């Protein structure tokens, strides 16, 4: 052993007071290692920023007789092949006999007619009182006049419905076409989102398959209402933000310094000071959120929630990359660009959706600014069309907040998750020999906006699970799902005196399916579990999925208006509140 000199002592003292490198273990851990505490394995920060997709062995394809090369190709393609097959299944279900019932059902009395009017005039005209019967008569008649009518929802969703009417005519198939298409595409989006979120193609496809067999999503995909269109754009925005998250974190990971062992290390300069550059996927999310808001105003809640979530994701990314002040850095470098990419883009999109009303002169309140009432006030220097549009928005807001007219199928949001009060869109009781009825007792035909009960009740437990994962395990994926449910559900508790309905919940149904898929993945067991554990978990999860599929098949006649014996209809009314 060498002599300890004053120079050696000085060097040791300097080393003790030297700043620790980023990612170094605490002093107490280093001291405990002298007594045999094993050191934690060094991790690559790049893997924490952007977890890789697990490699598939290809054994599944080998079971079906695929050779090694074919199995390798199918494994590479499974990320798209699986979601496309699930979406194809969902599309067949939704487009099969889409024109039935050949009636104007529930709120189709508003939106398809407004959509056709937009095609003709650029604004919503006025329909005769007997227009519904005339539309489905033989021959059909279009009893529309250019006199403006008062409507209380923005025009974007109606423009989309109008695309189907322009392609296939003003008939039930035509006005339901685009909604069915968006419902099908939303299943594809959920498959891909679930895959990216949970890093599992199987769980992503499971989430999409659950959405495909949810009764509420199915009925809303076959009815020309606006809420499913809002849901589609919300899901699209969520997917865009996920892609933006991965790409941004990959950019941070690529900028980190690499140690001699080849592992990336946290770096304060990268985490605190690096600018994240051009983010087109965040702009696409803002565009999608603007389209959601331009369909129905509840899209605003998702705009606020998702914009905040995206900034918090940036905070977490900077902290992982080594930032000492991640909140300050994110507010300084990310908050303003995020506001522009989401809120400003969404606002511009919302204004653009009113272009038909702005470009024409016949719309409701279009000339309000030139009326005696509109010529007064402090904002007369603004363009007339903008002041007229603002006045229209304030009147619509007053309508929505003051809507308390009782309705037979209204429900309180407390009852939504347990399906307390579904909405009947259509009901007839044909006698034997009428409309395909073959039962001597008579039949019932109904289109009931009811979620698949076993799916929704299982999703209640899944929500508890993702809340636990988020609050106690700090799992950002669970937090993202919670955000998607909360933004679509919790705001309705502010309007419990308002006339509201269960079908508003379709906006957050995709997030319920993601939560349930995450819980089922936990039931199967994490990678590395024993074979017995995985087998028991897979059997349990598989039984639940099969029961949900059976439940959808059981209620299928009530989702499509098929004639069934009245006794069979009564058997499906599990609760008095469903009648």
XYZ file of C-alpha atoms in Angstrom:
579
model
C 0.000 0.000 0.000
C 1.371 3.400 -0.878
C 1.918 6.186 1.578
C -0.891 8.660 2.136
C 0.460 12.078 1.390
C -1.064 15.491 1.770
C -1.578 15.591 -2.007
C -3.532 12.331 -1.903
C -5.739 13.606 0.916
C -6.430 16.814 -0.946
C -7.360 14.854 -4.048
C -9.802 12.658 -2.104
C -11.390 15.676 -0.470
C -11.818 17.338 -3.839
C -13.442 14.174 -5.208
C -15.926 14.127 -2.317
C -17.064 17.680 -3.092
C -17.041 17.321 -6.861
C -20.467 17.495 -8.540
C -21.962 14.076 -9.163
C -22.452 13.073 -12.775
C -26.075 12.863 -13.946
C -27.634 9.549 -13.090
C -25.085 8.703 -10.361
C -26.484 6.735 -7.389
C -27.002 8.586 -4.076
C -24.161 8.661 -1.549
C -25.999 6.369 0.891
C -26.276 3.689 -1.786
C -22.569 3.901 -2.597
C -21.716 3.498 1.090
C -23.991 0.464 1.477
C -22.188 -1.241 -1.389
C -19.169 -1.598 0.908
C -21.335 -4.012 2.916
C -22.475 -6.079 -0.052
C -25.459 -4.125 -1.424
C -25.533 -5.010 -5.141
C -25.518 -2.107 -7.545
C -28.540 -1.560 -9.717
C -27.919 -2.505 -13.334
C -27.161 0.484 -15.483
C -30.082 1.347 -17.763
C -30.025 3.122 -21.069
C -31.986 6.355 -20.802
C -32.930 5.949 -24.449
C -34.946 2.841 -23.528
C -36.748 4.796 -20.789
C -37.564 7.630 -23.161
C -38.815 5.397 -25.991
C -39.492 1.788 -24.925
C -39.037 -0.596 -27.817
C -41.748 -2.887 -29.108
C -41.055 -6.427 -27.902
C -39.818 -8.814 -30.543
C -42.293 -11.529 -31.500
C -41.018 -15.074 -31.821
C -43.357 -15.931 -34.700
C -44.522 -19.101 -32.938
C -48.171 -18.111 -33.419
C -47.839 -18.144 -37.201
C -45.926 -21.421 -37.078
C -48.954 -22.985 -35.346
C -50.973 -22.170 -38.489
C -48.403 -23.880 -40.699
C -46.378 -20.861 -41.839
C -42.718 -21.510 -42.629
C -39.913 -19.545 -40.956
C -39.702 -16.910 -43.724
C -43.476 -16.502 -43.958
C -43.739 -16.337 -40.165
C -41.095 -13.597 -40.068
C -42.937 -11.553 -42.721
C -46.312 -11.994 -41.013
C -44.761 -10.947 -37.713
C -43.454 -7.748 -39.320
C -46.826 -7.034 -40.901
C -48.888 -7.909 -37.828
C -48.762 -4.332 -36.560
C -51.028 -3.389 -39.488
C -52.487 -6.737 -40.504
C -54.143 -7.387 -37.130
C -55.758 -3.920 -36.821
C -56.957 -4.032 -40.444
C -58.637 -7.408 -39.892
C -60.359 -6.128 -36.737
C -61.493 -3.000 -38.610
C -62.793 -5.142 -41.472
C -64.850 -7.136 -38.990
C -66.206 -3.913 -37.476
C -67.008 -2.514 -40.922
C -68.982 -5.588 -41.989
C -71.048 -5.334 -38.812
C -71.733 -1.631 -39.278
C -72.475 -1.541 -42.999
C -74.590 -4.700 -43.097
C -78.184 -3.599 -43.823
C -77.248 -0.036 -42.896
C -80.399 1.425 -44.460
C -82.638 -0.407 -41.938
C -84.824 0.769 -40.381
C -85.933 2.802 -43.369
C -87.107 5.583 -41.105
C -85.960 8.887 -39.712
C -85.086 7.713 -36.196
C -84.616 9.847 -33.081
C -82.410 12.923 -33.728
C -81.988 12.005 -37.379
C -84.899 14.406 -37.670
C -82.275 17.193 -37.375
C -78.810 16.424 -38.685
C -79.388 14.631 -42.024
C -81.834 17.327 -43.075
C -79.468 20.088 -41.998
C -76.681 18.330 -43.907
C -78.700 18.226 -47.110
C -79.545 21.895 -46.660
C -75.852 22.731 -46.328
C -75.262 21.039 -49.683
C -77.967 23.142 -51.295
C -77.535 26.568 -49.698
C -74.406 26.564 -47.518
C -76.569 27.097 -44.431
C -79.454 25.310 -42.695
C -82.819 25.942 -44.347
C -86.345 25.092 -43.194
C -88.129 21.771 -43.709
C -91.866 21.197 -43.743
C -93.444 19.545 -40.695
C -94.189 16.330 -42.600
C -90.686 16.192 -44.132
C -89.689 13.000 -42.277
C -92.479 10.908 -43.785
C -91.913 12.483 -47.190
C -88.205 11.562 -47.149
C -88.949 7.828 -46.832
C -92.129 7.862 -48.922
C -92.668 6.302 -52.337
C -91.468 8.320 -54.145
C -89.413 10.347 -51.619
C -89.912 14.104 -51.494
C -87.574 16.838 -50.289
C -89.755 19.482 -48.642
C -87.016 22.071 -48.102
C -87.180 25.851 -48.397
C -84.330 28.413 -48.278
C -85.786 30.182 -45.219
C -83.121 29.956 -42.526
C -83.660 27.868 -39.401
C -82.166 28.107 -35.912
C -79.626 25.355 -35.228
C -77.605 24.880 -32.049
C -74.589 22.850 -33.183
C -71.639 23.873 -35.379
C -71.711 22.667 -38.988
C -68.685 20.342 -39.290
C -70.440 17.092 -38.400
C -73.320 17.918 -40.725
C -70.904 18.613 -43.571
C -69.481 15.117 -43.090
C -72.958 13.578 -43.127
C -73.589 15.567 -46.306
C -70.701 13.743 -48.034
C -72.609 10.462 -47.798
C -75.808 12.141 -48.965
C -73.993 13.609 -51.942
C -72.625 10.175 -52.860
C -75.694 7.990 -52.261
C -78.649 10.360 -52.113
C -80.990 11.660 -49.436
C -81.975 8.266 -47.995
C -81.178 6.346 -44.780
C -78.117 4.640 -46.275
C -76.810 7.927 -47.643
C -77.151 9.919 -44.440
C -75.710 7.082 -42.298
C -72.807 6.219 -44.609
C -70.158 8.602 -43.300
C -71.000 7.910 -39.662
C -70.604 4.157 -40.295
C -67.302 4.802 -42.071
C -65.965 6.917 -39.203
C -67.147 4.307 -36.706
C -65.198 1.656 -38.611
C -62.090 3.820 -38.885
C -62.256 4.580 -35.165
C -61.878 0.851 -34.484
C -58.726 0.835 -36.638
C -57.405 3.881 -34.769
C -58.015 2.276 -31.379
C -56.145 -0.868 -32.471
C -53.132 1.186 -33.506
C -53.360 3.473 -30.469
C -53.581 0.504 -28.107
C -50.573 -1.081 -29.804
C -48.472 2.070 -29.401
C -49.714 2.791 -25.891
C -49.208 -0.706 -24.457
C -46.411 -1.823 -26.811
C -48.447 -4.901 -27.709
C -50.143 -5.673 -31.002
C -52.350 -8.249 -29.267
C -53.618 -5.821 -26.627
C -54.132 -3.106 -29.238
C -56.222 -5.437 -31.390
C -58.109 -6.557 -28.294
C -59.028 -2.945 -27.468
C -60.252 -2.427 -31.040
C -62.227 -5.688 -30.994
C -63.917 -4.646 -27.749
C -64.911 -1.357 -29.366
C -66.222 -3.258 -32.406
C -68.660 -5.219 -30.218
C -69.767 -2.404 -27.953
C -73.484 -1.856 -28.436
C -73.482 1.919 -27.929
C -70.639 2.469 -30.392
C -72.329 0.073 -32.822
C -75.709 1.837 -32.686
C -74.122 5.282 -32.927
C -72.107 4.087 -35.955
C -75.395 3.248 -37.698
C -77.274 6.437 -36.817
C -76.712 9.892 -38.286
C -76.045 11.747 -35.040
C -73.086 13.979 -34.227
C -71.625 12.355 -31.110
C -69.795 9.536 -32.872
C -68.190 12.089 -35.196
C -66.891 13.961 -32.130
C -65.565 10.647 -30.814
C -63.687 9.938 -34.049
C -61.850 13.262 -34.007
C -61.057 12.924 -30.294
C -59.526 9.487 -30.865
C -57.603 10.812 -33.890
C -56.207 13.663 -31.758
C -55.181 11.229 -29.020
C -53.370 9.054 -31.554
C -51.561 12.069 -33.037
C -50.379 13.141 -29.584
C -49.052 9.635 -28.905
C -47.030 9.686 -32.121
C -45.760 13.177 -31.260
C -44.753 11.944 -27.797
C -42.716 9.057 -29.165
C -41.024 11.150 -31.840
C -40.165 13.979 -29.459
C -38.708 11.638 -26.872
C -36.733 9.875 -29.601
C -35.252 13.254 -30.552
C -34.213 13.867 -26.943
C -32.767 10.349 -26.706
C -30.687 10.837 -29.841
C -29.141 13.999 -28.382
C -27.990 12.425 -25.096
C -24.302 11.660 -24.547
C -23.214 8.027 -24.595
C -20.843 6.622 -21.984
C -17.937 4.186 -22.531
C -20.315 1.281 -21.914
C -22.477 2.381 -24.846
C -25.365 3.484 -22.627
C -26.918 6.940 -22.921
C -26.738 9.105 -19.797
C -29.042 11.916 -18.619
C -27.697 15.330 -19.509
C -28.765 18.625 -18.003
C -27.970 20.569 -21.146
C -30.169 18.355 -23.296
C -33.008 18.092 -20.779
C -33.198 21.777 -19.858
C -32.122 23.629 -22.976
C -32.817 21.540 -26.061
C -35.587 22.863 -28.311
C -37.886 20.165 -29.619
C -38.343 21.679 -33.068
C -41.092 21.230 -35.637
C -43.920 18.988 -34.364
C -46.404 18.278 -37.178
C -48.209 15.545 -35.249
C -49.121 18.016 -32.518
C -50.514 20.348 -35.169
C -52.521 17.417 -36.563
C -53.872 16.865 -33.041
C -54.912 20.515 -32.864
C -56.649 20.188 -36.229
C -58.509 17.078 -35.023
C -59.562 18.771 -31.785
C -60.785 21.754 -33.793
C -62.872 19.420 -35.966
C -64.280 17.784 -32.825
C -65.256 21.168 -31.383
C -66.663 22.238 -34.760
C -69.007 19.225 -34.547
C -70.197 19.664 -30.947
C -68.930 21.979 -28.258
C -68.017 19.209 -25.818
C -64.876 18.861 -27.929
C -63.625 21.929 -26.029
C -63.108 19.855 -22.897
C -60.867 17.473 -24.804
C -58.967 20.420 -26.262
C -58.173 21.716 -22.764
C -57.409 18.277 -21.290
C -55.230 17.024 -24.140
C -53.283 20.305 -24.429
C -52.440 20.120 -20.716
C -51.578 16.420 -20.969
C -49.208 17.074 -23.884
C -47.287 19.711 -21.906
C -47.032 17.382 -18.895
C -45.643 14.709 -21.206
C -42.957 17.204 -22.254
C -42.152 17.877 -18.589
C -41.710 14.149 -17.942
C -39.560 13.729 -21.066
C -37.230 16.547 -20.036
C -36.950 15.165 -16.501
C -35.978 11.741 -17.829
C -33.459 13.341 -20.187
C -31.715 14.961 -17.206
C -33.354 18.374 -16.757
C -32.846 19.851 -13.285
C -35.854 22.168 -13.723
C -38.207 20.267 -16.032
C -41.335 22.327 -15.284
C -39.537 25.613 -15.842
C -37.910 24.325 -19.025
C -41.173 22.993 -20.420
C -43.035 26.209 -19.652
C -40.262 28.262 -21.237
C -39.685 26.167 -24.358
C -42.765 23.999 -24.916
C -45.903 25.650 -23.506
C -46.222 28.467 -26.043
C -45.617 26.249 -29.119
C -48.057 23.727 -27.664
C -50.690 26.459 -27.254
C -50.219 27.521 -30.863
C -50.297 23.965 -32.224
C -53.453 22.989 -30.310
C -55.586 25.956 -29.217
C -54.773 28.359 -32.068
C -55.022 25.665 -34.743
C -58.274 24.393 -33.222
C -59.755 27.907 -33.162
C -58.806 28.489 -36.813
C -60.348 25.130 -37.736
C -63.549 26.005 -35.889
C -63.850 29.306 -37.768
C -63.188 27.584 -41.094
C -66.043 25.160 -40.426
C -68.455 28.109 -40.601
C -67.257 29.131 -44.072
C -70.565 28.181 -45.720
C -72.496 30.379 -43.289
C -69.962 33.198 -43.703
C -69.880 33.075 -47.526
C -73.675 33.184 -47.886
C -76.261 35.688 -46.700
C -79.207 33.485 -45.780
C -78.033 31.864 -42.542
C -79.630 32.447 -39.161
C -78.274 35.653 -37.543
C -76.059 36.167 -40.606
C -77.049 39.837 -40.884
C -77.411 40.526 -37.158
C -74.457 42.966 -37.177
C -76.297 45.242 -39.640
C -79.511 45.250 -37.573
C -80.284 48.161 -35.192
C -79.214 45.991 -32.243
C -75.968 44.976 -33.920
C -74.912 48.509 -34.896
C -74.391 49.517 -31.256
C -71.651 48.480 -28.850
C -67.882 48.740 -28.502
C -66.921 46.203 -31.170
C -68.451 47.759 -34.265
C -64.992 48.121 -35.832
C -64.839 44.327 -36.301
C -66.091 42.760 -39.568
C -69.854 42.332 -39.681
C -69.650 38.590 -40.266
C -67.452 38.096 -37.190
C -69.746 40.082 -34.913
C -72.777 38.236 -36.272
C -71.053 34.889 -35.709
C -70.086 35.841 -32.161
C -73.671 36.832 -31.394
C -74.864 33.511 -32.782
C -72.408 31.637 -30.513
C -73.603 33.485 -27.404
C -77.225 32.662 -28.227
C -76.358 28.994 -28.733
C -74.481 28.951 -25.418
C -77.543 30.332 -23.646
C -79.662 27.637 -25.249
C -77.373 24.797 -24.191
C -76.932 25.942 -20.603
C -80.665 26.566 -20.181
C -81.970 23.352 -21.779
C -84.060 21.704 -19.039
C -87.040 20.425 -21.027
C -87.928 16.973 -19.600
C -87.442 13.971 -21.872
C -88.525 10.367 -21.346
C -85.018 9.023 -21.969
C -82.875 11.625 -20.248
C -80.454 10.329 -17.609
C -78.069 11.579 -14.950
C -74.361 11.004 -15.637
C -74.086 9.096 -12.348
C -75.981 6.255 -14.031
C -74.077 6.152 -17.318
C -71.277 3.712 -16.506
C -73.768 1.122 -15.236
C -76.137 1.766 -18.193
C -78.960 2.959 -15.982
C -81.120 4.556 -18.681
C -80.435 3.754 -22.365
C -82.144 5.687 -25.147
C -84.696 4.149 -27.502
C -84.163 5.556 -30.998
C -86.891 3.557 -32.702
C -89.698 1.193 -31.656
C -92.481 -0.614 -33.494
C -94.627 -3.626 -32.533
C -95.644 -5.318 -35.796
C -98.275 -8.065 -35.758
C -97.711 -11.525 -37.157
C -97.199 -11.325 -40.921
C -96.049 -7.677 -40.829
C -92.455 -6.464 -41.355
C -91.041 -9.972 -41.111
C -92.809 -10.895 -37.867
C -93.517 -14.647 -37.624
C -94.479 -14.934 -33.925
C -98.147 -15.428 -33.104
C -97.782 -13.259 -30.005
C -96.570 -10.352 -32.118
C -93.116 -8.818 -32.371
C -91.069 -5.860 -31.241
C -88.591 -3.879 -33.329
C -86.296 -1.525 -31.478
C -83.057 0.377 -31.930
C -81.768 0.852 -28.372
C -78.657 2.930 -27.653
C -77.318 0.543 -25.013
C -73.694 -0.358 -24.421
C -72.846 -4.048 -24.261
C -73.629 -4.575 -20.556
C -70.846 -6.993 -19.631
C -68.290 -4.797 -21.399
C -69.370 -1.660 -19.529
C -69.620 -3.354 -16.150
C -66.179 -4.892 -16.604
C -64.910 -1.472 -17.688
C -65.989 -0.056 -14.309
C -63.428 -2.359 -12.662
C -60.927 -1.522 -15.383
C -61.266 2.182 -14.552
C -60.437 1.415 -10.928
C -57.418 -0.544 -12.144
C -56.042 2.235 -14.366
C -56.634 4.769 -11.573
C -54.546 2.551 -9.305
C -51.848 2.217 -11.976
C -51.758 5.961 -12.477
C -51.885 7.105 -8.847
C -49.736 4.439 -7.188
C -47.545 3.072 -9.979
C -47.125 6.379 -11.826
C -47.968 4.668 -15.098
C -48.339 7.415 -17.691
C -50.314 5.089 -19.989
C -52.991 4.626 -17.356
C -53.000 8.389 -16.777
C -53.584 9.023 -20.471
C -56.569 6.658 -20.474
C -57.960 8.316 -17.341
C -57.609 11.700 -19.052
C -59.560 10.435 -22.066
C -62.424 9.199 -19.885
C -62.460 12.188 -17.551
C -62.557 14.817 -20.313
C -65.614 13.166 -21.868
C -67.420 12.228 -18.677
C -66.767 14.582 -15.763
C -67.894 17.861 -17.444
C -71.466 16.560 -17.640
C -71.660 16.611 -13.835
C -71.615 20.406 -14.112
C -74.942 20.277 -15.987
C -76.981 17.758 -14.019
C -80.098 19.919 -14.320
C -79.730 19.965 -18.109
C -81.487 17.487 -20.387
C -78.695 14.993 -21.140
C -78.570 11.430 -22.441
C -76.501 8.267 -22.110
C -75.440 8.327 -25.761
C -73.221 11.354 -25.018
C -70.920 8.788 -23.383
C -69.939 7.330 -26.774
C -67.172 9.949 -26.883
C -65.186 8.172 -24.156
C -66.122 4.565 -25.002
C -62.770 3.995 -26.836
C -60.923 4.856 -23.628
C -63.066 2.412 -21.656
C -62.018 -0.277 -24.146
C -58.354 0.698 -23.767
C -58.707 0.505 -19.972
C -60.317 -2.923 -20.202
C -57.606 -4.171 -22.574
C -54.937 -2.962 -20.144
C -56.648 -4.779 -17.267
C -56.985 -7.962 -19.326
C -53.281 -7.735 -20.149
C -52.542 -7.591 -16.426
C -54.799 -10.602 -15.852
C -52.831 -12.599 -18.445
C -49.645 -11.609 -16.673
C -46.489 -9.655 -17.528
C -43.684 -11.093 -19.650
C -41.511 -13.385 -17.588
C -44.386 -14.849 -15.593
C -44.483 -18.595 -15.113
C -46.221 -20.676 -17.737
C -48.881 -21.702 -15.224
C -49.554 -18.069 -14.312
C -49.876 -17.056 -17.959
C -52.112 -20.008 -18.796
C -54.540 -19.365 -15.948
C -54.578 -15.636 -16.719
C -55.146 -16.207 -20.440
C -58.063 -18.558 -19.734
C -59.664 -16.054 -17.370
C -59.224 -13.132 -19.758
C -60.410 -15.221 -22.715
C -63.579 -16.290 -20.902
C -64.419 -12.655 -20.149
C -63.862 -11.613 -23.774
C -66.056 -14.484 -25.039
C -68.819 -13.522 -22.586
C -68.672 -9.923 -23.861
C -68.927 -11.153 -27.470
C -71.882 -13.388 -26.526
C -73.537 -10.435 -24.772
C -73.257 -8.346 -27.938
C -74.791 -11.146 -30.028
C -77.617 -11.529 -27.498
C -78.558 -7.840 -27.731
C -77.853 -7.562 -31.476
C -81.598 -7.560 -32.402
C -82.100 -4.517 -30.153
C -79.215 -2.705 -31.826
C -80.475 -3.195 -35.390
C -84.275 -3.078 -35.205
C -84.727 -6.764 -36.083
C -88.239 -8.128 -35.420
C -88.194 -10.541 -32.463
C -91.065 -12.089 -30.469
C -92.308 -9.817 -27.725
C -91.371 -12.401 -25.096
C -87.758 -12.340 -26.379
C -87.817 -8.547 -26.215
C -89.040 -8.656 -22.596
C -86.282 -11.111 -21.692
C -83.715 -8.555 -22.883
C -85.160 -5.798 -20.701
C -82.961 -6.694 -17.730
C -84.009 -3.620 -15.758
C -87.216 -1.612 -15.589
C -85.290 1.537 -16.505
C -84.425 0.018 -19.897
C -88.064 0.024 -21.020
